[in-house]
PDB file of C-alpha atoms in Angstrom:
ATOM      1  CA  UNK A   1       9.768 -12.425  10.180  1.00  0.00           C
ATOM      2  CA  UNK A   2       9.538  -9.067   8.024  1.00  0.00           C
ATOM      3  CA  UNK A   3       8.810  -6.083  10.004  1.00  0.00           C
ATOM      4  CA  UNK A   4       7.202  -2.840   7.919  1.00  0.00           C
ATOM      5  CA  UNK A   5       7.580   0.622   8.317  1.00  0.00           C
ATOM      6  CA  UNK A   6       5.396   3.154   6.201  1.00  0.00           C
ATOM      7  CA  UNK A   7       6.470   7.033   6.011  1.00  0.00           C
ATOM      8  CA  UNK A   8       5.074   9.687   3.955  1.00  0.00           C
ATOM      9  CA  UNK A   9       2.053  10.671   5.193  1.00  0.00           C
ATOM     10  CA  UNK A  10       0.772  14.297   5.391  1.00  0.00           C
ATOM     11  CA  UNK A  11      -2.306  16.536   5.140  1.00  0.00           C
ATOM     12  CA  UNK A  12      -2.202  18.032   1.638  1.00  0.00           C
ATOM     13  CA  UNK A  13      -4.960  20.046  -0.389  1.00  0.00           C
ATOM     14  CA  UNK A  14      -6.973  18.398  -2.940  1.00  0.00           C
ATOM     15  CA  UNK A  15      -5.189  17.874  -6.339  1.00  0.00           C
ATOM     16  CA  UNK A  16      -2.106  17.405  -4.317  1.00  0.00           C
ATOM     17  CA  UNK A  17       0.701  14.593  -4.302  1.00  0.00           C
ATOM     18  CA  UNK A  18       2.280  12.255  -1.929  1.00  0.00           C
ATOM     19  CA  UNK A  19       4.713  10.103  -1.891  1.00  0.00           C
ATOM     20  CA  UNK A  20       4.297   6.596   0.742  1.00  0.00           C
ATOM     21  CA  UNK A  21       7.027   4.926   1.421  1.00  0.00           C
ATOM     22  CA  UNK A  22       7.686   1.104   3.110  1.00  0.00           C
ATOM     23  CA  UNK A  23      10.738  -0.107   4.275  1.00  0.00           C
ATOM     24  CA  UNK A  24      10.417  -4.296   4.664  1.00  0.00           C
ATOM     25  CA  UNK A  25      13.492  -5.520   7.218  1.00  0.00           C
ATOM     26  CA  UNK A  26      14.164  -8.323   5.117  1.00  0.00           C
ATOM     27  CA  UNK A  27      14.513  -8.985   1.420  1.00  0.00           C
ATOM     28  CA  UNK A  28      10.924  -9.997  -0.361  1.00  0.00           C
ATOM     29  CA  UNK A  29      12.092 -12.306  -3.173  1.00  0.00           C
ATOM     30  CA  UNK A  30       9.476 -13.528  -5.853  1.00  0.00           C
ATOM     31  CA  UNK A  31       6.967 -15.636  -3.900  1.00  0.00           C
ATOM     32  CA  UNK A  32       6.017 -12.231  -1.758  1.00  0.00           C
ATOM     33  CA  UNK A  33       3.419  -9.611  -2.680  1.00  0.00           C
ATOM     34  CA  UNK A  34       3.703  -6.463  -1.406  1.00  0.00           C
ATOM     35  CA  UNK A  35       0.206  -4.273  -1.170  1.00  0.00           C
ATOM     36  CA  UNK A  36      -0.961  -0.872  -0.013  1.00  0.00           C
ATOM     37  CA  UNK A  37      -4.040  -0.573   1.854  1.00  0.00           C
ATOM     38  CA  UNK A  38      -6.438   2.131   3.337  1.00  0.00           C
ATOM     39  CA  UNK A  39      -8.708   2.522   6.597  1.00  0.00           C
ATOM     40  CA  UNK A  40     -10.832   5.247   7.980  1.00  0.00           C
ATOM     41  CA  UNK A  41     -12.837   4.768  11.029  1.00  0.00           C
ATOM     42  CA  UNK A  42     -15.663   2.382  11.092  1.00  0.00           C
ATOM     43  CA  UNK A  43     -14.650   1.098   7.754  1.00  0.00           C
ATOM     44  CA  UNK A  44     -13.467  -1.902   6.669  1.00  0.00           C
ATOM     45  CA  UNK A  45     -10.146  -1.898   5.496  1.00  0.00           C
ATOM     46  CA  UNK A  46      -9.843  -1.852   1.444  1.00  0.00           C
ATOM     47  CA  UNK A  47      -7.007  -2.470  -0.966  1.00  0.00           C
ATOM     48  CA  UNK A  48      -5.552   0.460  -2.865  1.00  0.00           C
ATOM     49  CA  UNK A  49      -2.821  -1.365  -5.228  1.00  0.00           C
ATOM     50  CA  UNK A  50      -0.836  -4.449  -4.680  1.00  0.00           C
ATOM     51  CA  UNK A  51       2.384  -5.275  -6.776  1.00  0.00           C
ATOM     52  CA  UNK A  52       3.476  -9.264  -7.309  1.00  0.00           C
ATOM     53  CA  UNK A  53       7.282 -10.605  -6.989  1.00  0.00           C
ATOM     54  CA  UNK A  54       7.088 -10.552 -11.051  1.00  0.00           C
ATOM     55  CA  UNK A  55       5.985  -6.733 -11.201  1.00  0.00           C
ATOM     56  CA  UNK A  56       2.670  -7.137 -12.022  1.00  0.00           C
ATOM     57  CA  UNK A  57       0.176  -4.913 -10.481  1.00  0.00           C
ATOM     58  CA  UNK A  58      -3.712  -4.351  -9.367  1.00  0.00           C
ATOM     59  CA  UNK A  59      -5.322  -0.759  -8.363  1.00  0.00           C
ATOM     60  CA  UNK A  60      -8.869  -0.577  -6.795  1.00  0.00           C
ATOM     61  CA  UNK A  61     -10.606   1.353  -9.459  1.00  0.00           C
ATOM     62  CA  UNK A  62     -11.306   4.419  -7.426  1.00  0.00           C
ATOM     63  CA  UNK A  63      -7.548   5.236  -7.669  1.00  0.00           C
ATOM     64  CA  UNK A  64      -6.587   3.847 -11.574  1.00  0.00           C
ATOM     65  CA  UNK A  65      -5.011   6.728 -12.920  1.00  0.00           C
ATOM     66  CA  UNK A  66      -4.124   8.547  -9.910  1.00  0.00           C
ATOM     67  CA  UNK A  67      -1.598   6.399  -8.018  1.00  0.00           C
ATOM     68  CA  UNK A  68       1.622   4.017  -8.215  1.00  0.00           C
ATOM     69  CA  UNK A  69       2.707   1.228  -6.524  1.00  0.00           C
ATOM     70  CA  UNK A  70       6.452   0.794  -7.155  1.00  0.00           C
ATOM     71  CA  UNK A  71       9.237  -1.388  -5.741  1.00  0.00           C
ATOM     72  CA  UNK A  72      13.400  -1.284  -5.326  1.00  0.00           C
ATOM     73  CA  UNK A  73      14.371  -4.419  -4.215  1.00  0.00           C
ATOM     74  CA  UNK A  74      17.972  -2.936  -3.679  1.00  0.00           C
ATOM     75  CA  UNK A  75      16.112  -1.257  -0.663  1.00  0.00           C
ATOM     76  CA  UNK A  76      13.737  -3.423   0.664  1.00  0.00           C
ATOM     77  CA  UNK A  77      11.381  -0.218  -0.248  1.00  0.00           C
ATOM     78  CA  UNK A  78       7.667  -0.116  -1.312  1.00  0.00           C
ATOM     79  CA  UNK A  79       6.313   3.309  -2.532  1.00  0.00           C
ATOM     80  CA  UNK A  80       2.889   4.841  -3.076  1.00  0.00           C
ATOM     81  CA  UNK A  81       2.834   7.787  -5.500  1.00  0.00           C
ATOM     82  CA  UNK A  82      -0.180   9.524  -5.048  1.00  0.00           C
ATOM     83  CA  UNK A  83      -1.469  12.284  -7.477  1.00  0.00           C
ATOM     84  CA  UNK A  84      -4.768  14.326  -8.198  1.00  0.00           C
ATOM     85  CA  UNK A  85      -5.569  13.456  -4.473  1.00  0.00           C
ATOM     86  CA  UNK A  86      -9.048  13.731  -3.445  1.00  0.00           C
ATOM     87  CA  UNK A  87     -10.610  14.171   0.134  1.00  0.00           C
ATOM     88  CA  UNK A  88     -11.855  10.558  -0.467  1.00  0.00           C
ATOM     89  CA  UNK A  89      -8.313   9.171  -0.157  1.00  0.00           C
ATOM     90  CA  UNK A  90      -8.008  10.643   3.305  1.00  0.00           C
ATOM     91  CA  UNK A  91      -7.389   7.590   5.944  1.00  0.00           C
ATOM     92  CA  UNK A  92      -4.820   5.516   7.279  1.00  0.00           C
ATOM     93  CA  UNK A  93      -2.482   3.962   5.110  1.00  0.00           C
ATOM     94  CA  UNK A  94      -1.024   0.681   5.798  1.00  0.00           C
ATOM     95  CA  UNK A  95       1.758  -1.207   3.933  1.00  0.00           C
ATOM     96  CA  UNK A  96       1.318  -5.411   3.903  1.00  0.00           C
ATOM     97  CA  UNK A  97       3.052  -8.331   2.610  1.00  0.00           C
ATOM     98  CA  UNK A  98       2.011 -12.157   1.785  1.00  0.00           C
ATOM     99  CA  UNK A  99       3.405 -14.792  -0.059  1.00  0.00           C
ATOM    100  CA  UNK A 100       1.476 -16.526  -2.622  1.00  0.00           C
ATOM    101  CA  UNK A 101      -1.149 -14.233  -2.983  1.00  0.00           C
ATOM    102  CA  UNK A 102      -4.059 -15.324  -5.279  1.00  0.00           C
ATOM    103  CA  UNK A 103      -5.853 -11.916  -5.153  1.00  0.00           C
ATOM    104  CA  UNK A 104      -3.972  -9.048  -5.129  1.00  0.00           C
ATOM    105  CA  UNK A 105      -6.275  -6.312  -3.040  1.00  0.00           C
ATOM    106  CA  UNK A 106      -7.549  -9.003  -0.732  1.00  0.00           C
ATOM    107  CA  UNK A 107      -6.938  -7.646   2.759  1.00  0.00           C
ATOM    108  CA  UNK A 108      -7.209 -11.652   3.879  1.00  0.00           C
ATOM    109  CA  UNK A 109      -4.193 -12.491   1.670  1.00  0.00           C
ATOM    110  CA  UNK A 110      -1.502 -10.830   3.911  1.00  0.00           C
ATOM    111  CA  UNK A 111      -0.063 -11.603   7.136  1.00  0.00           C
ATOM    112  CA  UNK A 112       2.478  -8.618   7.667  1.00  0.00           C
ATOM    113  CA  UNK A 113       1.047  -5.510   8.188  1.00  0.00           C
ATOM    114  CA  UNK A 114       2.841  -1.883   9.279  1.00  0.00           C
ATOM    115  CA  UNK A 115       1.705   0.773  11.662  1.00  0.00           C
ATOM    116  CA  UNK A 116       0.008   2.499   9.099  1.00  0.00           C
ATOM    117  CA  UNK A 117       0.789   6.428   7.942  1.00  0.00           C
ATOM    118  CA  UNK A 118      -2.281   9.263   7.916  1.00  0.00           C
ATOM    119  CA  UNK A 119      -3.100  11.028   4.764  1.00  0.00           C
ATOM    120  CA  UNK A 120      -5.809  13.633   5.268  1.00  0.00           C
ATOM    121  CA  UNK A 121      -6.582  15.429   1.300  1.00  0.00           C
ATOM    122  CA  UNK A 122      -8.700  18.779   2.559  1.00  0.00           C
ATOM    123  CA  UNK A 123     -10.911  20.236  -0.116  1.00  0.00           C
TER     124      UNK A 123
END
């Protein structure tokens, strides 16, 4: 069973940067996706960008340009870079993984979730 733990979080101004990190307790080979994912209160929760086992990537539109989703699979590690931050972003982030995924930023497609990690992007 893979266990997640996001870091990384902060309150930052707007135009800012962070960096999210996830730490998966076991090794993700191919088959697993790996996703970040976003939630403010009484919101559904939406997909931000989503990385495959063979690299390839999706971003929700709102964030193309902004952010990167990266992976070292020497350290178990998912990462977030987040530039040009808006107050829009601000939520709770929450690092996922699935195997087999057919669509990347589907919330539905992933059955490991973390705690989540607050970013709040003040104007």
């Amino acid at each position: 069973q893979v266990h997640l733990a996001e870091s990384g979080g902060g309150s930052v101004q707007s135009g800012g940067s962070l960096r999210l990190s996830c730490v998966a307790s076991i090794h993700t080979d191919r088959t697993y996706s790996m996703g970040w994912f976003r939630q403010i209160p009484r919101k559904e929760r939406e997909g931000v960008a989503a990385i495959d086992g063979d690299g390839t990537t999706s971003y929700a539109d709102s964030v193309k340009g902004r952010f990167t989703i990266s992976k070292d699979m020497s350290e178990n590690t998912l990462y977030l870079q987040m530039a040009g931050l808006k107050p829009e972003d601000t939520g709770t982030y929450y690092c996922a993984t699935g195997r087999y995924v057919a669509s990347r930023l589907d919330v539905y497609e992933y059955d490991r979730w973390g705690q989540g990690t607050q970013v709040t992007v003040s104007s």
